[in-house]
XYZ file of C-alpha atoms in Angstrom:
354
model
C 31.335 -33.222 4.158
C 28.975 -35.372 1.855
C 31.144 -34.377 -1.507
C 34.686 -35.068 0.794
C 33.365 -38.591 1.810
C 32.126 -39.251 -1.441
C 35.564 -38.639 -2.793
C 37.070 -41.081 -0.184
C 35.072 -43.868 -1.590
C 34.762 -43.047 -5.303
C 34.550 -46.049 -7.478
C 33.709 -48.278 -4.281
C 29.773 -49.190 -4.685
C 29.433 -50.725 -1.264
C 30.861 -47.879 0.431
C 28.974 -45.518 -1.384
C 25.842 -47.487 -0.664
C 26.726 -47.074 3.471
C 27.605 -43.302 3.189
C 24.255 -42.780 1.502
C 22.724 -44.771 4.360
C 24.528 -42.638 6.665
C 23.265 -39.294 5.309
C 19.844 -40.224 5.209
C 19.666 -40.517 8.733
C 20.109 -36.655 8.741
C 18.295 -35.587 5.738
C 15.589 -32.895 6.706
C 11.808 -34.541 6.383
C 9.411 -32.030 4.350
C 6.094 -33.092 4.049
C 3.917 -30.644 2.118
C 0.481 -30.640 3.038
C -1.095 -30.307 -0.561
C -4.848 -30.625 0.775
C -4.107 -27.389 2.971
C -2.501 -25.778 0.060
C -5.284 -26.338 -2.145
C -7.748 -25.037 0.321
C -6.123 -21.782 0.808
C -5.995 -21.154 -2.849
C -9.308 -21.955 -3.332
C -10.315 -19.443 -0.488
C -8.246 -16.771 -2.049
C -9.761 -17.321 -5.467
C -13.627 -17.337 -4.269
C -13.069 -14.380 -1.538
C -14.582 -11.846 -4.288
C -17.088 -14.210 -5.717
C -19.865 -13.410 -3.267
C -22.649 -10.514 -3.663
C -22.429 -8.886 -0.600
C -24.742 -5.774 -2.222
C -27.851 -6.724 -0.270
C -25.901 -6.341 3.105
C -24.113 -3.221 2.063
C -27.259 -1.508 1.098
C -29.027 -2.518 4.204
C -25.878 -1.251 6.211
C -25.156 2.167 4.394
C -28.245 2.774 2.058
C -26.298 6.127 0.501
C -23.310 4.277 0.082
C -23.455 4.993 -3.996
C -22.966 8.676 -3.224
C -20.102 8.392 -0.913
C -16.757 9.809 -1.691
C -13.322 7.852 -1.685
C -9.899 9.068 -0.422
C -6.682 7.239 -0.245
C -4.070 8.672 1.640
C -0.669 7.166 1.463
C 2.391 7.755 3.765
C 5.544 6.917 2.035
C 8.100 4.315 3.672
C 5.969 3.684 6.551
C 6.415 0.034 8.375
C 3.409 -1.613 9.752
C 5.397 -2.442 13.503
C 6.101 1.662 13.773
C 2.557 2.546 14.201
C 0.777 2.566 17.577
C -2.701 1.038 16.390
C -0.041 -1.769 15.536
C 1.075 -1.812 19.229
C 4.470 0.292 18.855
C 4.952 2.155 21.802
C 8.409 3.657 21.761
C 7.398 6.892 20.599
C 3.734 8.268 19.898
C 4.094 8.015 16.314
C 0.463 7.787 15.234
C -1.942 9.432 17.601
C -4.439 10.605 15.035
C -4.391 7.243 13.146
C -4.760 5.157 16.296
C -7.966 7.397 17.005
C -9.015 6.414 13.260
C -8.188 2.815 13.921
C -10.308 2.281 16.516
C -13.576 2.895 14.304
C -11.973 1.527 11.031
C -11.034 -1.657 9.715
C -7.369 -2.432 10.555
C -5.480 -5.134 8.485
C -2.732 -6.713 10.396
C -1.177 -8.493 7.709
C -1.015 -6.126 4.588
C 1.716 -6.170 2.492
C 3.286 -4.216 -0.475
C 3.288 -5.317 -3.891
C 6.753 -4.211 -4.377
C 9.217 -2.491 -1.979
C 9.875 0.154 -3.924
C 7.380 3.133 -4.810
C 7.128 3.104 -8.654
C 5.529 -0.346 -8.610
C 3.848 -0.515 -5.474
C 1.876 3.004 -6.374
C 1.414 1.432 -10.043
C -0.061 -1.685 -8.384
C -2.246 0.331 -6.117
C -3.488 2.748 -9.107
C -4.295 -0.178 -11.448
C -5.235 -2.969 -9.310
C -2.779 -5.028 -11.192
C 0.177 -6.900 -10.031
C 3.565 -4.979 -10.681
C 4.534 -7.399 -13.679
C 1.076 -6.493 -15.231
C 1.129 -2.662 -14.819
C 1.499 -0.269 -17.842
C 4.775 0.684 -15.890
C 6.461 -2.329 -16.165
C 5.473 -2.525 -19.937
C 7.017 0.717 -20.268
C 10.044 -0.164 -18.421
C 10.716 -3.396 -20.504
C 9.893 -1.531 -23.903
C 6.637 -3.061 -24.561
C 3.919 -1.792 -26.564
C 1.038 -3.357 -23.998
C -2.413 -2.069 -24.873
C -4.846 -1.477 -21.994
C -8.427 -0.256 -21.647
C -8.248 3.355 -20.688
C -10.125 2.451 -17.316
C -7.387 0.349 -16.163
C -5.982 3.763 -14.390
C -8.873 3.792 -11.267
C -8.776 7.878 -11.541
C -9.905 7.495 -15.245
C -12.404 5.080 -14.293
C -13.808 7.192 -11.537
C -13.628 10.300 -13.892
C -15.635 8.514 -16.612
C -18.030 7.786 -13.846
C -18.762 11.510 -12.997
C -16.590 11.388 -10.206
C -13.602 13.763 -10.297
C -10.182 12.537 -9.777
C -7.735 14.710 -7.734
C -4.221 13.756 -7.025
C -2.079 15.715 -4.773
C 1.200 14.040 -4.053
C 5.096 14.892 -2.860
C 6.559 13.531 -5.998
C 8.877 16.021 -7.289
C 8.693 17.245 -10.909
C 12.352 15.345 -11.531
C 10.724 11.906 -10.838
C 7.575 12.989 -12.421
C 9.465 13.351 -15.637
C 10.730 9.731 -15.805
C 8.239 7.794 -17.659
C 9.934 4.570 -16.715
C 9.437 5.653 -12.742
C 6.988 7.855 -11.646
C 5.794 9.698 -15.285
C 2.879 7.590 -15.588
C 1.777 8.210 -11.780
C -0.518 11.000 -13.124
C -2.349 9.004 -15.416
C -5.943 9.222 -15.742
C -6.637 12.048 -13.211
C -8.560 14.960 -13.831
C -6.293 17.265 -11.740
C -3.075 16.168 -10.333
C -0.417 18.386 -8.514
C -1.543 21.627 -10.093
C 0.909 24.458 -10.215
C 3.623 22.175 -9.014
C 7.047 23.845 -8.040
C 10.479 22.499 -8.645
C 12.144 20.653 -5.780
C 11.124 19.185 -2.794
C 7.367 18.990 -1.918
C 6.344 19.230 1.832
C 3.095 17.962 3.572
C 1.919 21.681 4.115
C 1.812 22.122 -0.039
C 0.099 18.678 -0.332
C -2.485 19.569 2.078
C -2.976 22.844 0.660
C -3.133 21.732 -2.719
C -5.570 18.997 -2.225
C -8.166 20.977 -0.223
C -7.889 24.022 -3.122
C -8.507 21.220 -5.680
C -11.423 19.715 -3.299
C -12.600 23.132 -3.129
C -12.651 24.092 -7.047
C -13.932 20.534 -7.827
C -16.488 20.155 -10.945
C -18.387 17.460 -9.610
C -20.329 16.808 -6.395
C -18.378 13.679 -5.665
C -14.326 12.823 -5.594
C -11.835 10.196 -5.580
C -8.646 11.594 -4.114
C -5.044 10.435 -3.742
C -2.713 11.988 -1.504
C 1.083 11.352 -0.659
C 3.222 12.213 2.142
C 7.094 11.845 1.315
C 8.212 13.012 4.869
C 8.997 9.330 6.369
C 11.354 8.704 3.429
C 15.182 9.363 4.114
C 16.905 11.762 5.073
C 14.356 11.744 7.821
C 14.507 15.420 9.069
C 14.430 16.162 12.802
C 11.018 17.758 14.117
C 11.210 20.164 16.966
C 7.446 19.304 18.076
C 8.587 15.506 17.803
C 12.113 15.182 19.522
C 12.245 11.613 19.700
C 16.145 11.762 19.417
C 19.076 12.292 16.889
C 19.387 8.642 15.412
C 18.297 7.804 12.242
C 15.478 5.206 13.704
C 14.381 7.997 16.040
C 14.084 10.856 13.368
C 12.238 8.440 11.160
C 9.678 7.934 14.042
C 9.409 11.764 14.547
C 8.733 12.215 10.541
C 5.994 9.645 11.137
C 4.382 11.827 14.108
C 4.673 14.691 11.538
C 2.810 13.172 8.713
C 0.380 11.574 10.856
C -0.408 15.375 12.489
C -0.767 16.613 8.897
C -3.280 14.066 8.195
C -5.173 15.040 10.988
C -5.593 18.472 9.757
C -7.270 16.904 6.537
C -9.692 15.049 8.833
C -10.239 18.382 10.269
C -10.934 19.907 6.833
C -13.012 17.253 5.464
C -15.196 17.688 8.705
C -15.369 21.168 8.310
C -16.666 20.816 4.845
C -19.122 18.305 6.096
C -17.805 15.480 3.999
C -16.272 13.216 6.834
C -19.726 11.406 6.974
C -19.945 10.354 3.277
C -16.056 9.717 2.655
C -14.396 6.286 2.541
C -10.803 6.917 3.819
C -7.778 4.504 3.303
C -4.375 4.975 5.109
C -1.542 2.963 3.780
C 2.352 3.007 2.920
C 4.008 1.530 -0.144
C 6.540 -0.005 1.749
C 8.509 -0.472 4.848
C 11.858 0.547 5.879
C 14.868 -1.345 7.060
C 17.597 -0.210 9.840
C 19.951 -2.989 9.586
C 17.659 -5.589 10.107
C 18.964 -8.683 7.854
C 22.005 -6.491 6.664
C 19.990 -4.000 4.984
C 19.162 -0.274 5.473
C 16.306 1.667 3.813
C 13.930 -0.368 1.282
C 14.027 -2.148 -2.174
C 16.790 -4.519 -0.986
C 14.789 -7.659 0.236
C 11.409 -9.322 1.148
C 11.804 -9.371 4.564
C 8.843 -7.945 7.015
C 10.499 -4.635 7.665
C 10.198 -3.936 3.922
C 7.306 -5.224 2.793
C 4.834 -5.148 5.846
C 2.632 -2.082 5.930
C -0.061 -0.320 8.011
C -3.491 -0.573 6.267
C -6.703 1.265 7.727
C -10.068 1.644 5.868
C -12.725 3.840 7.575
C -16.186 3.240 5.869
C -19.163 5.467 7.324
C -21.742 3.363 8.378
C -19.571 0.073 8.938
C -18.375 -0.901 12.415
C -14.615 -1.698 12.066
C -12.723 -4.492 13.248
C -9.066 -5.987 13.025
C -8.828 -8.504 10.099
C -5.794 -10.698 10.205
C -6.225 -12.312 6.409
C -3.115 -11.421 4.269
C -4.027 -8.635 1.955
C -2.391 -6.293 -0.241
C -2.001 -2.567 -1.895
C -3.704 -4.164 -5.243
C -6.743 -4.926 -3.023
C -7.367 -1.574 -1.979
C -9.391 0.163 -5.100
C -11.454 -2.944 -5.727
C -12.413 -3.153 -2.470
C -13.449 0.794 -3.025
C -15.315 0.236 -6.137
C -17.611 -2.600 -4.298
C -18.172 -0.402 -1.712
C -19.743 2.268 -3.611
C -21.259 0.419 -6.029
C -19.307 1.027 -9.163
C -19.338 -1.580 -11.816
C -15.654 -2.150 -13.243
C -15.517 -3.757 -16.609
C -11.584 -3.952 -16.435
C -10.303 -7.434 -15.278
C -8.276 -6.609 -12.249
C -5.658 -9.001 -10.208
C -6.688 -7.310 -6.812
C -9.661 -8.587 -5.076
C -12.406 -6.932 -2.908
C -11.652 -7.071 0.953
C -15.349 -6.843 1.599
C -15.899 -10.760 2.329
C -13.150 -10.102 5.327
C -14.976 -6.596 6.518
C -18.595 -7.821 6.724
């Protein structure tokens, strides 16, 4: 309309003035409260600057002997978890119980709504565009300290790093996607078969590696692919035939498999000295905003993910501060009192937890 009216009065200064005044009545008035933005940025910058070691030492004196276990449920959106208010289907009975004694982050977000970048950020504490993976993708010869991979950082500290994931060999052979996923790990998917990897294989492999570990302490990274499409039907979780119903069933199936790991840790007397973090790499769309699946946009259904952190000896609570996957490992190293010589972009979440 503005362009059309402008054509009508083109060359007539007086009329252009009146038209300008007319449209000025309807211009949106946007005011940026700079002071508030500055305060937010300063708060985020300082969130990791306070030394909380004395409080941690008092609350959990043996924290420097703790293990760390990170468990990724691929493709799980936050609003499909019971501990986040989902009630249509019982998708997360095991994790609901865990959440009751843990830190639940209500506003956790992936750093990128696709697995390769999300896991690369998680495992290095760097934003996607700063990771070794991105350097490989854009054919740059970026140089990194070997400790940039948290698995290697833990290993050099005498803590064995174990990876058991559902990433197939075909995906892992591609250096520009998942070929760097195992960088730095002492043990990663040993004796992996070709083809599709299922949750029972992931569980069995992790527990075998755990029992064969060569150091008393461990850091583990587990990954389940079941909630990713094509969403198989699960007879034990028959929620329906529709894709969104099969998706919910896959989450429930994964939740049950995670429960098996919890039981195994308890049987091995490791539950009380192992920090557990549960999360997803990204969400999944089912027609919202005209999209299905993921890697299509930055709307909530694709980037809002669940995040639970259980720390033996600390009483959990719900945290509403915005956090992301890149913050998980910096939190783990602070929790167990491990120094880190590498400059990370992720921040410890301890100030929100204590």
